Short mmCIF file of C-alpha atoms in Angstrom, two decimals:
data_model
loop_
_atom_site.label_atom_id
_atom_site.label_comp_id
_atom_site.label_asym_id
_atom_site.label_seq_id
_atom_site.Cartn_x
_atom_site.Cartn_y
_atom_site.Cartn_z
CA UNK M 85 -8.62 124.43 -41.80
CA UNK M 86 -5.21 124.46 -42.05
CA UNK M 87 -4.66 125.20 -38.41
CA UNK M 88 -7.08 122.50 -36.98
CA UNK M 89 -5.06 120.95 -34.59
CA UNK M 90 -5.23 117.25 -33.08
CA UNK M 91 -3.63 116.86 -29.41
CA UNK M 92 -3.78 112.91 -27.92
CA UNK M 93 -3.71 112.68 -24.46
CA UNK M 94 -5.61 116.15 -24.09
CA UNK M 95 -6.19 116.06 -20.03
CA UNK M 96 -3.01 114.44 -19.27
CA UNK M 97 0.07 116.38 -18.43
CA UNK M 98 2.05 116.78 -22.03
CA UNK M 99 -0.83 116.84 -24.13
CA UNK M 100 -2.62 119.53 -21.36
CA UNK M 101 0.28 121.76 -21.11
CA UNK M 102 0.49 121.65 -25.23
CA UNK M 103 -3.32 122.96 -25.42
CA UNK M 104 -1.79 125.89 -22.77
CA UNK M 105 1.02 126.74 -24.86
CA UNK M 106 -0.94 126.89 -27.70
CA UNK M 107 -3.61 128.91 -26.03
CA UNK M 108 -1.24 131.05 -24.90
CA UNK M 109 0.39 131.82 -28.20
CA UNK M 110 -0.35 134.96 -30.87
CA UNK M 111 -1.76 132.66 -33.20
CA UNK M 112 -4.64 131.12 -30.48
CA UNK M 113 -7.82 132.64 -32.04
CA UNK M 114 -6.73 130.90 -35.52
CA UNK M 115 -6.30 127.67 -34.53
CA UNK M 116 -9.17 124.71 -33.66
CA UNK M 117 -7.86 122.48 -31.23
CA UNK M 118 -9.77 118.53 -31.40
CA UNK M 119 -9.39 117.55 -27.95
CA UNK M 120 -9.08 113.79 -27.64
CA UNK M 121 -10.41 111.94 -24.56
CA UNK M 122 -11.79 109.04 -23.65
CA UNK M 123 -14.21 110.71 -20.91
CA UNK M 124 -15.63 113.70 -22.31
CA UNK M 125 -17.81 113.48 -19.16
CA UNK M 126 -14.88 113.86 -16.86
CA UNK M 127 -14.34 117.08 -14.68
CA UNK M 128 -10.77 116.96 -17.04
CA UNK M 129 -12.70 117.28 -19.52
CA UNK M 130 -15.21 119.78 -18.86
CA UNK M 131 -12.35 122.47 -17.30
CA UNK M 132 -10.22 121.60 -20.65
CA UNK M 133 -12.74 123.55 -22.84
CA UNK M 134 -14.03 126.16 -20.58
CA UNK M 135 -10.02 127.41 -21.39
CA UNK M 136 -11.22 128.44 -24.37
CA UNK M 137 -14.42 127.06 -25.52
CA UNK M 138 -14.14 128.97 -29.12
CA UNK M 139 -11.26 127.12 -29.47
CA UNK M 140 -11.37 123.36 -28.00
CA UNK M 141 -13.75 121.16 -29.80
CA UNK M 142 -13.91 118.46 -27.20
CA UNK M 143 -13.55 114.40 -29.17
CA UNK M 144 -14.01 110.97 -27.96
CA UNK M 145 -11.70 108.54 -29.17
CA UNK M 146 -9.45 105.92 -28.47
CA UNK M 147 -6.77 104.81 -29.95
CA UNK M 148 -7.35 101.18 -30.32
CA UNK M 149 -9.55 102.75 -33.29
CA UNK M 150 -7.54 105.41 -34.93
CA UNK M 151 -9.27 105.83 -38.16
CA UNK M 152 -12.60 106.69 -36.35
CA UNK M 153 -10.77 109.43 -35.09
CA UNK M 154 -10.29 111.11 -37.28
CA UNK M 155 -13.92 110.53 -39.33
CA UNK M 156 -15.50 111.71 -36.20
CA UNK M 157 -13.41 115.14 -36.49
CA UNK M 158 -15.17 118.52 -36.86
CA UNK M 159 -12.90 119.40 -39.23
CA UNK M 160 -9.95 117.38 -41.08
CA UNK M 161 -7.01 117.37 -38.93
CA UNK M 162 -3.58 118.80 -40.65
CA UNK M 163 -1.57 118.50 -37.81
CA UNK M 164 -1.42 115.91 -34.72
CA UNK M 165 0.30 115.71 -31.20
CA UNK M 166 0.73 112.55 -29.86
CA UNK M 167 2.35 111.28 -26.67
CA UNK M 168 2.49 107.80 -26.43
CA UNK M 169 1.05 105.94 -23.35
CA UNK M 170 3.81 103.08 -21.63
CA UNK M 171 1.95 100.35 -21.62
CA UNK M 172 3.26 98.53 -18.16
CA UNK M 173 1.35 95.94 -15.41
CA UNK M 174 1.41 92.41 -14.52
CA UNK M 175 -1.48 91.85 -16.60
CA UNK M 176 -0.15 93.49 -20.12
CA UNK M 177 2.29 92.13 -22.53
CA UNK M 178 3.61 95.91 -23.29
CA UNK M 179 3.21 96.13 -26.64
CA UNK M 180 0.26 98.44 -27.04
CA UNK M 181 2.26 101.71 -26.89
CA UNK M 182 4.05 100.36 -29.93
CA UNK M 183 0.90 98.76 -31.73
CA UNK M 184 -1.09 102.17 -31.02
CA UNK M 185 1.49 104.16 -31.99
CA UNK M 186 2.14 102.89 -35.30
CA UNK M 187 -1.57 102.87 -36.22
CA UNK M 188 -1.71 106.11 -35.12
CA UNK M 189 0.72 107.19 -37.78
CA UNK M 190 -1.10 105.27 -40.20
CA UNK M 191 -4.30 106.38 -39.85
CA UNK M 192 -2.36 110.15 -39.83
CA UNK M 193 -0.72 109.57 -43.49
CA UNK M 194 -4.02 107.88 -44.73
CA UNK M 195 -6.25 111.14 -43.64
CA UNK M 196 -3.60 113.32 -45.32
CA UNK M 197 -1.94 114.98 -41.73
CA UNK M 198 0.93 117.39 -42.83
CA UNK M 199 2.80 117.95 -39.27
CA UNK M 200 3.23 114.90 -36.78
CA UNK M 201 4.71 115.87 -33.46
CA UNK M 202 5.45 112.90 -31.51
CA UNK M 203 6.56 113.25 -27.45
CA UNK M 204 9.15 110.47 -26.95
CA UNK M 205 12.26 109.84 -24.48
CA UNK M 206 15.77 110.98 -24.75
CA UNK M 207 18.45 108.43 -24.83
CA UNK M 208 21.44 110.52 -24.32
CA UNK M 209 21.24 113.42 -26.43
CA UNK M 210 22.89 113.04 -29.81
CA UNK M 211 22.89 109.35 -29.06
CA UNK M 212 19.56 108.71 -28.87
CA UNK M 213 18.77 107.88 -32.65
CA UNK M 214 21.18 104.86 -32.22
CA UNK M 215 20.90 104.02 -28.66
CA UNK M 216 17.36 102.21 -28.01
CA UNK M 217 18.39 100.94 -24.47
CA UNK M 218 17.04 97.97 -22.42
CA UNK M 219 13.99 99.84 -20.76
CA UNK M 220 11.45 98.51 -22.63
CA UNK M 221 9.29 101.90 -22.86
CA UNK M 222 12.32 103.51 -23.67
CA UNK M 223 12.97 100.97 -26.90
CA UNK M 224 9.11 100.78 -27.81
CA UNK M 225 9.09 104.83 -28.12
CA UNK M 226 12.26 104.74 -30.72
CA UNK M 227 10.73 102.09 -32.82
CA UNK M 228 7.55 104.29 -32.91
CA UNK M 229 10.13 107.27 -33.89
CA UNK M 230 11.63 105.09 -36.79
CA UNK M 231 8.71 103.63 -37.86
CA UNK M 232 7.58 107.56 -38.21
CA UNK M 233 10.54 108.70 -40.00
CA UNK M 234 10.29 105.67 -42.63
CA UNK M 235 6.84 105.74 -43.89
CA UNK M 236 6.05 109.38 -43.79
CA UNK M 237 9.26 109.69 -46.16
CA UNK M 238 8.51 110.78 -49.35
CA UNK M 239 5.04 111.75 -47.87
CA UNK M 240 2.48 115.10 -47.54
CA UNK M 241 3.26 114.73 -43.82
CA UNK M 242 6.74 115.81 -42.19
CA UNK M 243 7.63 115.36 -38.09
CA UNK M 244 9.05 116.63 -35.59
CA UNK M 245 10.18 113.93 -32.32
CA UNK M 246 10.26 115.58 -28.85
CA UNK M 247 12.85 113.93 -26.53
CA UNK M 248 11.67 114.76 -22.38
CA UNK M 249 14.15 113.93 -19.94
CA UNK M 250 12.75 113.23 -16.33
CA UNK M 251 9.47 115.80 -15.05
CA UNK M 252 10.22 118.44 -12.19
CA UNK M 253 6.22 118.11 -12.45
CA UNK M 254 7.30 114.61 -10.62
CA UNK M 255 7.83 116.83 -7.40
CA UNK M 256 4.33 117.39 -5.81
CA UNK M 257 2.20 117.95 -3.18
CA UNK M 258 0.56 114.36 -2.26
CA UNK M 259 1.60 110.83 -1.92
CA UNK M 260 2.42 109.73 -5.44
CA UNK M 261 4.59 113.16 -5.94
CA UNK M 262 6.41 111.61 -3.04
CA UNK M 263 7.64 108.65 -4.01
CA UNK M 264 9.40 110.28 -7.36
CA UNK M 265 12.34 112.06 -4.96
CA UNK M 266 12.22 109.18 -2.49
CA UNK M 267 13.08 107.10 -5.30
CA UNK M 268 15.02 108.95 -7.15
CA UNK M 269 17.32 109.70 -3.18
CA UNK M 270 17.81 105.81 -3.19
CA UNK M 271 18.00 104.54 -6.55
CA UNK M 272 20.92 106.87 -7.72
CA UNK M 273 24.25 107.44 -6.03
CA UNK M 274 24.47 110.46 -4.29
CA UNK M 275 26.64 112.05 -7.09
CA UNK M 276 24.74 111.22 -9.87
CA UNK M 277 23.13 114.32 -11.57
CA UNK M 278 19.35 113.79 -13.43
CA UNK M 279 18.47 115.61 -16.19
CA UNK M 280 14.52 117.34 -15.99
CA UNK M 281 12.16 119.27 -17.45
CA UNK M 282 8.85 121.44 -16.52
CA UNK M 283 5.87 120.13 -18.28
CA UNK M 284 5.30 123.71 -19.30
CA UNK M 285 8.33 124.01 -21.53
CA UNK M 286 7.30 120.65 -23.36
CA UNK M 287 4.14 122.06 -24.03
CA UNK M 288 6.16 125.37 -25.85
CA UNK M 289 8.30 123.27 -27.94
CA UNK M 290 5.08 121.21 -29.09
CA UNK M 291 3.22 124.20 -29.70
CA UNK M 292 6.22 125.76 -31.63
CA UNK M 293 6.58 122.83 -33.55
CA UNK M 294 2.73 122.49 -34.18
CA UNK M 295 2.43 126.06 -35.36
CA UNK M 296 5.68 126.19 -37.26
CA UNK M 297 6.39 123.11 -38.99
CA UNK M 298 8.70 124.18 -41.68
CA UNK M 299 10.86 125.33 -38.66
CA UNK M 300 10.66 122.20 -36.73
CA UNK M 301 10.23 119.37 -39.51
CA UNK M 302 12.73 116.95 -39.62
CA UNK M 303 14.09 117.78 -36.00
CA UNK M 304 14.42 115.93 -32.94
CA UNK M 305 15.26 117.40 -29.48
CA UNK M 306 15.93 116.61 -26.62
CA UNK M 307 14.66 118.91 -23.37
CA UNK M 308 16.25 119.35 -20.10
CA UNK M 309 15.84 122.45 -18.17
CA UNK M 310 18.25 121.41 -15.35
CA UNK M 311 21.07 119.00 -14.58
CA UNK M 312 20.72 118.03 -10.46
CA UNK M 313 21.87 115.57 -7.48
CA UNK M 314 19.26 115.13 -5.31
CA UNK M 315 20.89 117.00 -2.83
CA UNK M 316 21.34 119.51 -4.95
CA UNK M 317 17.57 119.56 -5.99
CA UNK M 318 17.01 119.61 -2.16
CA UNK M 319 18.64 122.60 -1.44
CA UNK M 320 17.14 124.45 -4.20
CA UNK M 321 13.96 123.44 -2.77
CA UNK M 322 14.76 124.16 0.70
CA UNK M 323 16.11 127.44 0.06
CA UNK M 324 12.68 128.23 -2.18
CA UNK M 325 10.26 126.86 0.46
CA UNK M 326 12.00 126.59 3.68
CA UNK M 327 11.94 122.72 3.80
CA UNK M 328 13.20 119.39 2.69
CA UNK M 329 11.61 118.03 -0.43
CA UNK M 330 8.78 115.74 0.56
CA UNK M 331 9.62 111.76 -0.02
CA UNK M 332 8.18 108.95 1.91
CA UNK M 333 9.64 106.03 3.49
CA UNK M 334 12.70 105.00 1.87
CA UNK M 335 11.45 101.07 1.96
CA UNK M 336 8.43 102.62 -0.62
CA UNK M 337 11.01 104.12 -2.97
CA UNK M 338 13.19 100.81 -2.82
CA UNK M 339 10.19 98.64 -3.14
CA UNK M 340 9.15 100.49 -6.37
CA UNK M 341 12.23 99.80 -8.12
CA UNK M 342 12.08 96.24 -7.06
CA UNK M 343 8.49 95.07 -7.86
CA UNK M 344 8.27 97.13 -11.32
CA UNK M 345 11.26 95.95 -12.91
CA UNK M 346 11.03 98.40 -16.35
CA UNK M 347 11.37 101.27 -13.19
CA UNK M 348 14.62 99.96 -12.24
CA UNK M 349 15.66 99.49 -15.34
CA UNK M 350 15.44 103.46 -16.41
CA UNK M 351 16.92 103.83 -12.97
CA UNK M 352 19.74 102.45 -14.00
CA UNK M 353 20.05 103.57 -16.94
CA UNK M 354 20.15 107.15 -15.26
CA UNK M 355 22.86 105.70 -13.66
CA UNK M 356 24.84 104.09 -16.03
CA UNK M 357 24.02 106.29 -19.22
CA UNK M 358 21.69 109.49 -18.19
CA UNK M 359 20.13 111.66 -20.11
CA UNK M 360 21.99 114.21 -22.44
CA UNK M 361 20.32 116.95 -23.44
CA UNK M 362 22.55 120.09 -24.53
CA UNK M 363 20.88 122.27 -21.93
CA UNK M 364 22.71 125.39 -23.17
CA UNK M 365 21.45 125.19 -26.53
CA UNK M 366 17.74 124.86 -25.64
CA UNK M 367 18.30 127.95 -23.58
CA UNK M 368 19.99 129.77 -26.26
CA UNK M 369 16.93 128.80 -28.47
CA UNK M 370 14.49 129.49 -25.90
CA UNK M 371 15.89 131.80 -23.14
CA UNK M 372 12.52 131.21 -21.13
CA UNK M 373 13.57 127.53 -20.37
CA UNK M 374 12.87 126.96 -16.63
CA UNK M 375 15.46 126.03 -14.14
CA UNK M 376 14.25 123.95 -11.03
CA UNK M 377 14.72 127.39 -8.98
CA UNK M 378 12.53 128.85 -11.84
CA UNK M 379 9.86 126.55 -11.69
CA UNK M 380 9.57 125.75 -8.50
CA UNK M 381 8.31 129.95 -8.46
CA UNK M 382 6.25 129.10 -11.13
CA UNK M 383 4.64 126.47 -9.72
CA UNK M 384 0.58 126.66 -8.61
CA UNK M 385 1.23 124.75 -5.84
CA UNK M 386 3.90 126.28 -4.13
CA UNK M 387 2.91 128.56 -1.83
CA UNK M 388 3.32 132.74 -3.07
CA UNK M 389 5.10 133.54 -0.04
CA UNK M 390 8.29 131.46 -1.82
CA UNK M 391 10.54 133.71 -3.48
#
């Protein structure tokens, strides 16, 4: 019971790659992982628990109703994962990251939760706790992080914030993994370096922090894996694969920056401020942290004669 496990977000990228870690670690036949989704019909879905169908109890939910969350549980939840949603589009206000969050939290103190992991944004490094920013996503997830902090103080329930810098996992095969490095070639000066990090070392840190809270309460961290210019990037990649990252048109990449404003806001940002997360630490704490030579290797998609 103590070990039953609640990860938001299950069949999207952080919370998936948390379920892997987790899966993955010493401890996997003791733990019960609920399995949020919204689509327990979905093919998402159905791969998620043939991982490890002993393990993953699949849940719908949503979190415009946390409470019923957690009554519909198998088992009572003692510790959550949650990766909040930005909540952007011509035909939203924005504030239902923030709203969901909170309630989230809420309903996670009320049904007596003892570890909170929460997947936010760094805000450069050390910084961050002070330094919101004007990216609205950016300033919803650190009032979500403070609201956690303030009313689980005192509390059964302690936390642990996770701070991800940009995702290599942005780099793909497809259209939609194109436009990431096509906007990232012409929304940053050529000398500015980005910070990023492989999905697959957020999901360690949230599974360390999940399985040992009294190592990780009370911490917040920033991840970065690698520091990079796009050309720099590129020539990792091209040396890996043999050719130029893909990107699209350069009028797409523009365009985006343009017509979603809160995009060209974090752009600059990166510009002006960047992420700052001590890199050498994480490594020193984890030496399997993945470079972008690393994980490009690692990755399914690229092709296994790339050495």
């Amino acid at each position: 019971m103590a070990n039953t496990i609640l990860v938001l977000g299950a069949t999207g990228k952080q919370g998936g790659a948390v379920i892997n870690a987790l899966l993955a670690s010493p401890d996997a036949k003791a733990i019960t992982i609920c399995a949020v989704t919204r689509k327990p019909e979905s093919a998402a879905a159905k791969a998620l628990v043939l991982k490890a169908p002993d393990q993953i109890k699949l849940m719908i939910g949503d979190l415009k109703d946390c409470p019923s969350i957690f009554a519909n549980a198998p088992l009572p939840i003692k510790r959550v994962f949650f990766v909040s949603i930005p909540d952007m589009g011509l035909m939203t206000d924005g504030t239902g990251e923030e709203v969901t969050g909170k309630a989230l939290i809420d309903a996670s103190l009320e049904h007596g939760v003892r570890h909170f992991v929460f997947t936010s944004v760094d805000r450069h490094g050390s910084d961050s706790d002070t330094n919101d920013t004007d990216v609205p996503h950016f300033w919803r997830k650190a009032n979500i992080e403070k609201y956690l902090q303030e009313t689980s103080r005192g509390s059964q329930m302690t936390w642990t914030i996770l701070r991800p810098t940009a995702f290599m996992d942005n780099i793909s095969p497809g259209f939609a993994g194109n436009v990431f490095p096509t906007a990232w070639r012409v929304g940053l000066p050529p000398e500015t370096r980005l910070q990023f990090i492989a999905l697959a070392d957020i999901g360690h840190f949230g599974a360390k922090a999940l399985l040992n809270p009294k190592t990780f309460a009370g911490r917040a961290i920033s991840l970065a894996g690698d520091e990079l210019t796009f050309e720099e990037a590129n020539a990792i990649f091209h040396t890996q694969l043999g050719y130029d990252i893909p990107t699209t048109y350069n009028f797409v990449g523009s365009a985006l920056l343009w017509a979603i404003k809160e995009v060209g806001l974090m752009f600059k940002f990166w510009e002006q401020v960047g992420y700052a997360a001590d890199i050498a630490s994480m490594r020193k704490e984890y030496p399997g942290l993945l470079g972008f030579r690393d994980w490009l290797k690692t990755s399914s998609w690229v092709p296994k004669v790339a050495n």
